[in-house]
Amino acid sequence: MSDPPADWRLEAKPYYRATGDECERFEAAWSQRLPVLLKGPTGCGKTRFVEHMAWRLGKPLVTVACNEDTTAGDLVGRWLLDAAGTRWQDGPLTLAARHGAICYLDEIVEARADTAVVIHPLTDTRRMLPLERHGELVKAHADFALVVSYNPGGSRGLKASTRQRFCGFEFGYPGCEEEAEILMHEAGIEVELASSLVALGCRSRRLAGHGLEEGASTRMLVRTAQLVRAGMTPAAACRMALVAPLTDDAPLRDALLAAVDASF
Ligand code: ADP
């Protein structure tokens, strides 16, 4: 049997350290095919959570990383011209709706405003996707589900008319012990180093709003740990994967470097 979203099936179970009952809540939303909104700072585990849930539910996951150039056309599809003439190519949202995959629109607020027009009919009881350019109204497959994410700390917000169509999950950084466990798993480091990196990450997060837009994410801590694993000293790894990407502001950089030196 043909399986168009085969490329989107997850081959192995993505590791996800739950921080509460979010997996069970997601399953409840999915059982009713309710659209889901994941809110939280960048790099705190939203994408990994969706990957884990798609694997758990045995569904393909079609992911779109939205940016300011993402249009409704990019999501639904377009006509292509080739030697044989013109042919329609489904975009990722259409592919997921037609064949019953979970569609994850990461950083939805970055996409152009016209994307809301195609998402809205998929998020209510109609579960329809109008393909105006193809002259087709796609009825979503029974297994289709829509998940979107955004960072409420970012410069753009999500319109209330869109937000109110979703069930919300609030994500934050994992607790200290959980985050250390994640670093140990993702980078293969020991508990002492993991705990020191997490403590440093927490210190940087306290600077958020005091000059720093956001503190170190779990992703940044994982990368720092990976550099140590690759042979760098913890202090050098922190300078490269934490301090440099976090700020260009000299006094803040000095404050972060002092925290690094105090930690290692
Ligand atoms: P987001 O989508 O929120 O920007 P990601 O899901 O890409 O962030 O998380 C970044 C990285 O942090 C992941 O690749 C993973 O290594 C790690 N991570 C964060 N939270 C978790 C978690 N709860 N369980 C496992 N890994 C996590």
Coordinates of C-alpha atoms and ligand atoms in Angstrom, one line a residue:
M1 CA 0.0 0.0 0.0
S2 CA 1.3 3.5 -0.8
D3 CA 2.3 5.5 2.2
P4 CA 3.0 9.1 1.1
P5 CA 4.1 10.4 4.5
A6 CA 6.5 7.5 4.9
D7 CA 9.5 9.8 4.9
W8 CA 8.0 11.5 8.0
R9 CA 7.7 8.3 10.1
L10 CA 10.0 8.3 13.1
E11 CA 12.4 5.4 13.0
A12 CA 13.4 5.3 16.7
K13 CA 11.8 6.4 19.9
P14 CA 12.8 10.0 20.5
Y15 CA 14.0 10.4 24.1
Y16 CA 11.8 12.7 26.1
R17 CA 12.0 13.4 29.8
A18 CA 8.5 14.3 30.9
T19 CA 8.3 17.1 33.5
G20 CA 4.7 16.4 34.5
D21 CA 1.6 14.8 32.9
E22 CA 2.0 16.4 29.5
C23 CA 2.2 13.1 27.7
E24 CA -1.2 12.0 29.1
R25 CA -2.7 15.4 28.4
F26 CA -1.5 15.3 24.8
E27 CA -3.0 11.8 24.4
A28 CA -6.3 13.1 25.7
A29 CA -6.3 16.0 23.2
W30 CA -5.2 13.7 20.4
S31 CA -8.0 11.2 21.2
Q32 CA -10.4 14.0 20.3
R33 CA -8.2 15.4 17.5
L34 CA -8.1 18.7 19.2
P35 CA -5.6 21.2 17.9
V36 CA -2.7 21.8 20.3
L37 CA -0.7 24.9 21.0
L38 CA 2.7 24.6 22.7
K39 CA 3.9 27.8 24.3
G40 CA 7.4 28.2 25.7
P41 CA 10.9 29.7 25.3
T42 CA 13.1 28.4 22.5
G43 CA 15.1 25.3 23.1
C44 CA 13.0 24.0 26.1
G45 CA 11.9 20.7 24.5
K46 CA 8.7 21.5 22.6
T47 CA 9.8 19.9 19.3
R48 CA 11.3 16.8 21.1
F49 CA 7.9 16.5 23.0
V50 CA 5.9 16.4 19.7
E51 CA 8.4 13.9 18.2
H52 CA 8.1 11.7 21.2
M53 CA 4.3 11.9 21.1
A54 CA 4.1 11.1 17.4
W55 CA 6.2 8.1 17.9
R56 CA 4.1 7.0 20.9
L57 CA 0.9 7.4 18.9
G58 CA 2.4 5.6 15.9
K59 CA 1.8 8.6 13.6
P60 CA 4.0 10.2 11.0
L61 CA 5.1 13.7 12.0
V62 CA 5.2 16.4 9.3
T63 CA 7.2 19.4 10.7
V64 CA 7.4 22.9 9.2
A65 CA 9.9 25.4 10.8
C66 CA 8.0 28.6 10.0
N67 CA 9.8 31.8 9.2
E68 CA 8.9 35.3 7.9
D69 CA 8.8 34.0 4.3
T70 CA 6.4 31.1 5.0
T71 CA 3.2 31.6 3.1
A72 CA -0.1 29.8 2.9
G73 CA 1.1 28.5 -0.4
D74 CA 4.2 26.9 1.2
L75 CA 1.9 25.0 3.6
V76 CA -0.9 23.9 1.2
G77 CA 1.1 23.3 -2.1
R78 CA 1.7 24.6 -5.5
W79 CA 1.5 24.0 -9.2
L80 CA 4.8 22.8 -10.7
L81 CA 5.9 23.0 -14.3
D82 CA 8.0 20.2 -15.7
A83 CA 8.6 18.5 -19.0
A84 CA 5.3 16.6 -18.8
G85 CA 3.3 19.9 -18.2
T86 CA 1.9 21.2 -14.9
R87 CA 1.2 19.1 -11.9
W88 CA 0.0 19.9 -8.4
Q89 CA 2.3 19.2 -5.5
D90 CA 0.8 19.0 -2.0
G91 CA 2.5 21.1 0.6
P92 CA 3.3 19.7 4.1
L93 CA 0.0 20.7 5.7
T94 CA -2.1 19.1 2.8
L95 CA 0.0 16.0 2.9
A96 CA -0.6 15.6 6.6
A97 CA -4.3 16.4 6.3
R98 CA -4.8 14.0 3.4
H99 CA -2.9 11.1 4.8
G100 CA -3.5 11.3 8.5
A101 CA -0.2 12.6 10.0
I102 CA 0.4 15.0 12.8
C103 CA 1.4 18.4 11.4
Y104 CA 3.7 20.5 13.6
L105 CA 4.0 24.1 12.6
D106 CA 7.0 25.3 14.7
E107 CA 7.1 29.1 15.5
I108 CA 3.8 29.7 13.8
V109 CA 3.9 33.4 14.7
E110 CA 6.8 33.9 12.3
A111 CA 4.7 32.8 9.3
R112 CA 2.8 35.3 7.1
A113 CA -0.7 36.3 8.1
D114 CA -2.3 34.4 5.2
T115 CA -1.4 31.1 6.8
A116 CA -4.2 31.7 9.4
V117 CA -6.8 31.5 6.6
V118 CA -5.8 27.9 5.7
I119 CA -5.3 26.8 9.3
H120 CA -8.6 28.0 10.7
P121 CA -11.0 25.6 8.9
L122 CA -8.8 22.7 10.0
T123 CA -9.1 23.6 13.7
D124 CA -12.9 23.5 14.1
T125 CA -15.5 20.8 13.5
R126 CA -15.2 21.3 9.7
R127 CA -11.7 19.8 9.6
M128 CA -11.4 21.0 6.1
L129 CA -8.5 22.4 4.0
P130 CA -9.5 24.6 1.1
L131 CA -7.0 24.4 -1.8
E132 CA -8.1 27.4 -3.7
R133 CA -5.5 27.2 -6.4
H134 CA -6.2 23.5 -7.0
G135 CA -10.0 24.0 -6.8
E136 CA -10.2 21.3 -4.1
L137 CA -11.6 21.1 -0.6
V138 CA -9.6 18.4 1.3
K139 CA -11.5 16.7 4.2
A140 CA -8.9 16.0 6.8
H141 CA -8.1 12.3 7.4
A142 CA -9.5 10.9 10.7
D143 CA -5.9 10.7 12.1
F144 CA -4.9 14.2 11.2
A145 CA -3.9 16.5 14.1
L146 CA -2.5 20.0 14.1
V147 CA 0.2 21.1 16.6
V148 CA 1.7 24.6 16.6
S149 CA 4.3 26.2 18.8
Y150 CA 5.4 29.7 19.6
N151 CA 7.6 31.6 22.0
P152 CA 5.5 34.1 24.1
G153 CA 8.7 35.9 25.0
G154 CA 9.3 36.7 21.3
S155 CA 8.6 39.9 19.5
R156 CA 5.4 38.7 17.8
G157 CA 2.2 37.4 19.4
L158 CA -0.4 35.1 18.2
K159 CA -3.8 36.6 17.3
A160 CA -6.5 35.8 19.8
S161 CA -8.8 34.6 16.9
T162 CA -6.2 31.9 16.1
R163 CA -5.0 31.2 19.7
Q164 CA -8.5 30.5 20.9
R165 CA -8.9 27.6 18.6
F166 CA -6.2 25.5 20.3
C167 CA -5.7 23.7 23.6
G168 CA -2.6 25.1 25.2
F169 CA 0.4 23.5 26.8
E170 CA 2.7 25.8 28.8
F171 CA 6.4 24.8 28.6
G172 CA 9.2 26.1 30.7
Y173 CA 12.7 24.8 31.2
P174 CA 12.8 21.5 33.0
G175 CA 13.5 21.4 36.7
C176 CA 17.2 21.1 37.8
E177 CA 17.3 17.3 38.3
E178 CA 15.3 16.6 35.1
E179 CA 17.5 19.0 33.1
A180 CA 20.7 17.3 34.4
E181 CA 19.2 14.0 33.5
I182 CA 18.6 15.3 30.0
L183 CA 22.2 16.5 29.6
M184 CA 23.5 13.2 30.8
H185 CA 21.3 11.3 28.3
E186 CA 21.9 13.6 25.3
A187 CA 25.6 14.2 25.7
G188 CA 26.7 11.2 27.8
I189 CA 28.3 13.3 30.6
E190 CA 28.5 12.6 34.3
V191 CA 26.1 13.9 36.9
E192 CA 28.6 16.4 38.5
L193 CA 29.2 18.2 35.3
A194 CA 25.6 18.0 34.3
S195 CA 24.6 19.6 37.6
S196 CA 27.2 22.4 37.3
L197 CA 26.0 23.2 33.8
V198 CA 22.4 23.3 34.9
A199 CA 23.2 25.6 37.8
L200 CA 25.0 27.9 35.3
G201 CA 22.0 27.8 33.0
C202 CA 19.7 28.8 35.9
R203 CA 22.0 31.7 36.7
S204 CA 21.8 33.0 33.2
R205 CA 18.0 32.7 33.2
R206 CA 17.9 35.0 36.1
L207 CA 19.5 37.6 33.9
A208 CA 16.6 37.4 31.4
G209 CA 14.9 40.7 31.4
H210 CA 17.9 42.4 32.9
G211 CA 19.7 42.9 29.6
L212 CA 19.5 39.3 28.3
E213 CA 16.5 38.6 26.1
E214 CA 16.5 34.9 27.3
G215 CA 18.8 32.8 29.4
A216 CA 20.5 29.7 28.3
S217 CA 18.1 27.1 26.8
T218 CA 18.2 23.4 27.5
R219 CA 19.4 23.1 23.9
M220 CA 22.4 25.3 24.6
L221 CA 23.3 23.3 27.7
V222 CA 23.1 20.1 25.7
R223 CA 25.5 21.6 23.1
T224 CA 27.9 22.8 25.8
A225 CA 27.9 19.3 27.3
Q226 CA 28.5 17.8 23.8
L227 CA 31.6 20.0 23.4
V228 CA 33.0 18.8 26.8
R229 CA 32.3 15.3 25.6
A230 CA 34.3 16.1 22.5
G231 CA 37.3 17.0 24.7
M232 CA 37.0 20.7 25.5
T233 CA 37.3 22.0 29.0
P234 CA 33.9 22.9 30.6
A235 CA 34.9 26.6 30.7
A236 CA 35.9 26.7 27.1
A237 CA 32.8 24.9 26.1
C238 CA 30.7 27.4 28.0
R239 CA 32.4 30.4 26.4
M240 CA 31.7 28.9 22.9
A241 CA 28.2 27.4 23.3
L242 CA 26.7 29.6 26.0
V243 CA 28.3 33.0 26.4
A244 CA 29.0 33.9 22.8
P245 CA 25.6 33.0 21.4
L246 CA 23.7 34.6 24.4
T247 CA 25.0 38.2 24.1
D248 CA 27.0 40.8 22.3
D249 CA 26.8 43.2 25.2
A250 CA 30.2 43.6 26.8
P251 CA 29.2 44.1 30.5
L252 CA 26.7 41.1 30.3
R253 CA 29.3 39.0 28.6
D254 CA 31.7 39.8 31.4
A255 CA 29.1 38.9 34.0
L256 CA 28.5 35.5 32.3
L257 CA 32.2 34.8 32.0
A258 CA 32.6 35.5 35.7
A259 CA 29.8 33.0 36.4
V260 CA 31.6 30.5 34.2
D261 CA 34.9 31.0 36.0
A262 CA 33.1 30.7 39.4
S263 CA 31.5 27.4 38.3
F264 CA 34.6 25.7 36.8
Ligands
ADP1 P1 12.1 23.8 21.2 O1 11.3 23.0 20.2 O2 11.4 24.1 22.4 O3 12.9 25.0 20.6 P2 13.7 21.3 21.3 O4 12.6 20.4 21.5 O5 14.3 21.4 20.0 O6 13.3 22.8 21.7 O7 14.8 21.0 22.5 C1 16.2 21.3 22.2 C2 17.0 20.2 22.8 O8 16.9 20.1 24.2 C3 16.5 18.8 22.3 O9 17.1 18.5 21.1 C4 16.9 17.9 23.4 O10 18.3 17.5 23.3 C5 16.9 18.8 24.6 N1 15.6 18.7 25.5 C6 14.9 19.7 26.0 N2 13.9 19.3 26.8 C7 14.0 17.9 26.7 C8 13.2 16.9 27.4 N3 12.2 17.2 28.2 N4 13.5 15.6 27.2 C9 14.6 15.3 26.4 N5 15.4 16.3 25.7 C10 15.1 17.5 25.9

